[in-house]
Coordinates of C-alpha atoms and ligand atoms in Angstrom, one line a residue:
M526 CA 0.0 0.0 0.0
T527 CA 1.2 3.5 -0.8
N528 CA 0.7 6.5 1.6
A529 CA 1.0 10.1 0.5
I530 CA 0.1 13.6 1.6
G531 CA -0.8 16.3 -0.9
I532 CA -1.0 20.0 -0.3
V533 CA -2.3 22.5 -2.9
I534 CA -2.1 26.2 -2.9
T535 CA -4.3 28.1 -5.2
D536 CA -6.4 31.1 -3.8
H537 CA -6.6 28.9 -0.6
I538 CA -4.7 26.0 0.8
V539 CA -6.0 22.4 0.9
A540 CA -4.3 19.3 2.2
G541 CA -5.3 15.6 2.2
R542 CA -4.0 12.1 2.8
L543 CA -3.9 9.4 0.2
E544 CA -3.9 5.6 0.5
D545 CA -3.2 3.8 -2.7
Q546 CA -3.9 7.0 -4.6
Q547 CA -7.3 7.4 -3.1
L548 CA -8.2 10.2 -0.6
K549 CA -8.8 9.1 2.9
G550 CA -10.5 11.3 5.5
K551 CA -11.4 14.9 5.3
L552 CA -9.4 17.7 3.5
L553 CA -7.9 20.3 5.7
R554 CA -8.4 23.9 4.4
Y555 CA -7.1 27.4 5.0
P556 CA -8.8 29.7 5.3
A557 CA -11.6 27.5 6.7
D558 CA -14.2 29.7 4.9
P559 CA -13.9 30.8 1.3
G560 CA -12.5 34.3 1.6
E561 CA -10.9 37.0 -0.5
P562 CA -8.9 35.7 -3.5
D563 CA -5.8 37.6 -2.3
I564 CA -5.7 36.4 1.3
L565 CA -2.6 34.2 0.8
S566 CA -0.4 36.8 -0.8
S567 CA 0.1 38.6 2.5
I568 CA 1.3 35.5 4.5
P569 CA 5.1 35.4 5.0
V570 CA 7.0 32.3 3.7
C571 CA 8.0 31.2 7.3
D572 CA 4.3 31.1 8.3
L573 CA 3.3 29.2 5.2
V574 CA 6.0 26.6 5.9
R575 CA 4.8 26.3 9.5
M576 CA 1.2 25.9 8.3
F577 CA 2.2 23.2 5.8
G578 CA 4.1 21.5 8.6
D579 CA 1.0 21.6 10.9
F580 CA -1.2 20.1 8.1
I581 CA 1.4 17.3 7.3
T582 CA 1.8 16.5 11.0
E583 CA -1.9 16.2 11.6
L584 CA -2.5 14.1 8.4
A585 CA 0.5 11.9 9.0
G586 CA -1.0 11.2 12.5
Q587 CA -4.2 9.9 10.9
G588 CA -2.4 7.1 8.9
A589 CA -1.2 3.7 10.1
A590 CA 2.2 4.2 8.5
Q591 CA 4.5 7.2 7.7
P592 CA 3.7 8.7 4.3
D593 CA 6.0 7.5 1.5
A594 CA 6.0 10.9 -0.2
I595 CA 4.6 14.4 0.3
G596 CA 3.7 16.6 -2.6
I597 CA 3.1 20.3 -2.5
A598 CA 1.6 22.2 -5.4
V599 CA 2.1 25.9 -5.8
P600 CA 1.3 28.4 -8.6
G601 CA 4.4 29.4 -10.6
I602 CA 7.6 28.1 -12.2
V603 CA 8.9 25.2 -10.1
R604 CA 12.1 23.3 -10.8
H605 CA 13.8 20.8 -8.6
G606 CA 12.0 22.0 -5.5
N607 CA 12.8 25.7 -6.2
V608 CA 10.0 28.2 -6.9
E609 CA 11.7 30.2 -9.6
D610 CA 8.8 32.6 -10.0
S611 CA 5.2 33.0 -8.8
P612 CA 3.5 36.2 -10.1
N613 CA 0.4 35.7 -8.0
L614 CA 2.2 34.6 -4.8
T615 CA 5.3 36.8 -4.9
Q616 CA 6.7 36.0 -1.5
I617 CA 7.6 32.4 -2.6
K618 CA 9.6 33.6 -5.6
G619 CA 13.2 32.3 -5.3
V620 CA 12.3 30.1 -2.3
H621 CA 13.7 26.6 -2.3
L622 CA 10.4 25.3 -0.9
G623 CA 11.6 21.7 -1.1
E624 CA 14.6 22.4 1.3
E625 CA 12.5 24.6 3.6
M626 CA 9.9 21.9 4.0
T627 CA 12.4 19.1 4.4
Q628 CA 14.0 21.1 7.3
E629 CA 10.6 22.0 8.8
L630 CA 9.5 18.3 8.8
A631 CA 12.9 17.1 10.1
R632 CA 12.3 19.4 13.2
R633 CA 9.0 17.5 13.6
G634 CA 10.6 14.0 13.3
I635 CA 9.2 13.4 9.8
K636 CA 11.7 12.2 7.3
V637 CA 9.9 11.8 4.0
P638 CA 10.8 13.0 0.4
V639 CA 9.0 16.2 -0.5
C640 CA 8.1 17.0 -4.1
I641 CA 7.2 20.6 -5.1
A642 CA 5.0 20.8 -8.3
N643 CA 3.1 23.4 -10.2
D644 CA -0.5 23.7 -9.2
A645 CA -1.9 23.3 -12.7
D646 CA 0.3 20.2 -13.4
A647 CA -1.1 18.7 -10.2
I648 CA -4.7 19.1 -11.5
A649 CA -3.6 17.5 -14.8
A650 CA -2.1 14.6 -12.8
G651 CA -5.3 14.3 -10.7
V652 CA -7.5 14.3 -13.8
A653 CA -5.2 11.6 -15.4
A654 CA -5.4 9.5 -12.2
L655 CA -9.2 9.9 -11.7
Y656 CA -10.1 9.2 -15.4
G657 CA -7.6 6.4 -15.9
R658 CA -5.5 8.5 -18.3
L659 CA -2.1 8.2 -16.7
E660 CA -0.6 6.9 -20.0
K661 CA -2.2 9.7 -22.1
L662 CA -1.4 13.3 -22.7
T663 CA -3.7 15.4 -20.5
R664 CA -3.8 19.1 -20.6
V665 CA -5.7 21.4 -18.2
W666 CA -6.4 25.1 -18.2
T667 CA -7.2 26.5 -14.7
I668 CA -9.2 29.7 -14.9
G669 CA -9.0 31.8 -11.7
N670 CA -7.1 34.7 -10.4
G671 CA -4.3 33.5 -12.6
I672 CA -4.5 31.3 -15.6
G673 CA -2.7 28.0 -15.3
Y674 CA -1.8 25.5 -17.8
G675 CA -1.0 22.0 -16.6
R676 CA 0.0 18.8 -18.4
W677 CA 0.5 15.2 -17.5
P678 CA 2.7 13.3 -17.8
Y679 CA 5.3 15.6 -16.3
F680 CA 7.7 16.9 -18.9
E681 CA 10.7 19.1 -18.2
G682 CA 9.8 22.6 -19.1
V683 CA 8.3 25.8 -18.0
W684 CA 4.7 25.6 -19.4
E685 CA 3.6 29.0 -18.2
G686 CA 0.6 28.9 -20.5
G687 CA -1.2 31.7 -18.8
H688 CA 1.6 34.1 -20.0
I689 CA 1.5 33.0 -23.6
T690 CA 1.1 36.1 -25.9
V691 CA -2.4 36.1 -27.5
T692 CA -2.5 39.7 -28.9
L693 CA 0.0 42.3 -30.2
D694 CA -2.2 45.1 -28.9
P695 CA 0.2 47.3 -26.7
K696 CA -2.8 48.4 -24.6
E697 CA -3.2 44.8 -23.3
R698 CA -1.0 45.1 -20.2
F699 CA -3.1 43.9 -17.3
C700 CA -1.1 40.7 -16.7
G701 CA 0.2 40.3 -13.1
C702 CA 3.7 39.5 -14.5
G703 CA 3.9 42.9 -16.3
G704 CA 4.1 41.3 -19.8
Q705 CA 2.1 42.8 -22.7
G706 CA -0.6 40.8 -24.6
H707 CA -0.7 37.9 -22.2
L708 CA -3.6 35.4 -21.9
E709 CA -3.9 36.0 -18.1
G710 CA -4.0 39.8 -18.8
I711 CA -7.3 39.2 -20.5
M712 CA -8.8 36.2 -18.6
G713 CA -7.4 36.5 -15.1
H714 CA -9.7 37.6 -12.3
R715 CA -7.4 40.3 -11.1
A716 CA -6.8 41.5 -14.7
M717 CA -10.5 41.8 -15.3
R718 CA -11.0 43.9 -12.2
L719 CA -8.2 46.2 -13.4
R720 CA -9.8 46.5 -16.9
F721 CA -13.4 47.1 -15.6
L722 CA -12.8 49.3 -12.6
D723 CA -16.6 50.0 -12.4
M724 CA -17.8 46.4 -12.2
E725 CA -16.8 42.9 -10.9
P726 CA -16.1 40.1 -13.5
E727 CA -19.4 38.4 -12.6
E728 CA -21.2 41.6 -13.6
V729 CA -19.3 41.9 -16.8
F730 CA -20.5 38.4 -17.9
E731 CA -24.0 39.1 -16.6
N732 CA -24.2 42.4 -18.5
A733 CA -22.9 40.6 -21.6
R734 CA -25.8 38.1 -21.4
N735 CA -28.2 41.1 -21.1
G736 CA -26.9 42.7 -24.3
D737 CA -24.4 45.3 -23.1
Q738 CA -22.1 45.8 -26.1
R739 CA -18.9 46.7 -24.3
C740 CA -19.3 43.6 -22.1
R741 CA -20.2 41.4 -25.0
D742 CA -17.1 42.5 -26.9
F743 CA -15.0 41.6 -23.8
V744 CA -16.6 38.2 -23.3
D745 CA -15.8 37.4 -27.0
L746 CA -12.2 38.6 -26.5
W747 CA -12.0 36.4 -23.3
H748 CA -13.0 33.3 -25.3
R749 CA -10.8 34.2 -28.4
A750 CA -7.8 34.6 -26.1
L751 CA -8.3 31.1 -24.6
A752 CA -8.9 29.8 -28.1
A753 CA -5.6 31.3 -29.4
A754 CA -3.6 29.9 -26.5
T755 CA -5.2 26.4 -26.9
A756 CA -4.7 26.5 -30.7
S757 CA -1.0 27.3 -30.1
F758 CA -0.6 24.3 -27.9
I759 CA -2.5 22.2 -30.5
H760 CA -0.1 23.4 -33.1
L761 CA 2.9 22.6 -30.9
A762 CA 1.9 19.3 -29.2
G763 CA -1.0 18.0 -31.3
P764 CA -4.7 17.7 -30.7
G765 CA -6.2 15.5 -28.0
K766 CA -8.1 16.4 -24.9
F767 CA -8.2 19.7 -23.1
Y768 CA -9.9 20.1 -19.7
F769 CA -11.0 23.4 -18.2
T770 CA -11.5 24.1 -14.6
G771 CA -10.9 26.7 -11.8
I772 CA -13.1 29.1 -9.9
N773 CA -14.1 31.1 -13.0
V774 CA -14.8 28.2 -15.2
D775 CA -18.5 29.1 -15.0
F776 CA -17.7 32.0 -17.4
L777 CA -16.6 29.6 -20.1
E778 CA -19.0 28.8 -23.0
L779 CA -17.6 25.7 -24.7
P780 CA -19.5 26.2 -28.0
L781 CA -18.1 29.7 -28.4
L782 CA -14.6 28.5 -27.5
R783 CA -14.9 25.7 -30.0
T784 CA -16.0 28.0 -32.8
H785 CA -13.0 30.3 -32.2
I786 CA -10.5 27.3 -32.0
E787 CA -12.0 26.0 -35.2
S788 CA -11.3 29.3 -36.9
M789 CA -7.6 29.1 -35.8
V790 CA -6.8 25.4 -36.4
K791 CA -7.2 24.5 -40.1
L792 CA -4.7 21.6 -40.6
S793 CA -6.9 18.5 -40.8
P794 CA -4.6 16.2 -38.7
L795 CA -4.9 18.7 -35.8
Q796 CA -8.7 19.1 -35.8
S797 CA -9.5 16.0 -33.7
F798 CA -9.3 17.9 -30.4
S799 CA -11.9 17.7 -27.6
L800 CA -12.8 20.0 -24.8
E801 CA -14.4 19.3 -21.4
I802 CA -15.3 21.4 -18.4
L803 CA -14.6 20.0 -15.0
P804 CA -16.3 21.7 -12.0
P805 CA -13.6 22.9 -9.7
D806 CA -12.9 20.3 -7.0
D807 CA -10.0 20.6 -4.5
R808 CA -9.7 16.8 -4.4
T809 CA -8.4 16.6 -8.0
A810 CA -5.2 18.6 -7.4
V811 CA -4.6 16.9 -4.0
I812 CA -4.8 13.5 -5.6
G813 CA -2.6 14.7 -8.5
V814 CA 0.2 16.1 -6.4
G815 CA 0.1 13.0 -4.2
V816 CA 0.4 10.8 -7.3
T817 CA 3.2 13.0 -8.7
A818 CA 5.1 12.8 -5.4
L819 CA 4.8 9.0 -5.2
R820 CA 6.1 8.7 -8.8
G821 CA 9.0 10.9 -7.9
A822 CA 9.7 9.0 -4.7
Ligands
ZN1071 ZN1 2.0 37.5 -17.9

């Protein structure tokens, strides 16, 4: 039997324990109640590390055996345990979270390999595990405060799909990373609030449904941007299945997205792509990062 613990940081933190790649017991969550999307960005790294340590200690105590591996998924560019950048969680930029956690756990008498992964990759791994697709290419867009792109199986690379350039318009500069023309600068929750200072993203989509032309134009741009990024990945890695999830996935209209992708992908061997919405579920990423950690261990 394999035992693993998975922790995922998105706009909140969830942690869970896996036995044989299945969740056991309840997920732990911070904050306990869904709060402001930006609550985590003000927590210092040392407090985050201590909180992860508390979660791991509590979950490890629930299992019959020590975990074989611990996986922690964070937004940003992660390589070999080091968080090289994290535009939406800036305090962890440059932090070797793998080493920090190994030391924190050693102080608590827990000696288990720790794997740090990208949050969107964890969701892709979780989808692959839950849908029996561990041998297939699985790609997932996460639509929230940031825009994440995850893929399974893990492949060395950066894969910052949210920062792919989808327009040459120099006025498109709302991305949290500061780059012009980025997908996240159009689709990200924070970027939408910066663009529409007079209304919340939910109101923008609501007004579009009620016929407001400015909002309708934006909703079309939002879908065309995602179509452009998806079409780019189809042209690079081939067709296949794309999943869409995240706190703002309710804004997504698959028929509209499909129409735009079809206008962009014209090479016949590439047209056999499929699209599916997954309701956001914390369990998917927790399973995914646990599975990823077990494979690494
Ligand atoms: Zn960007």
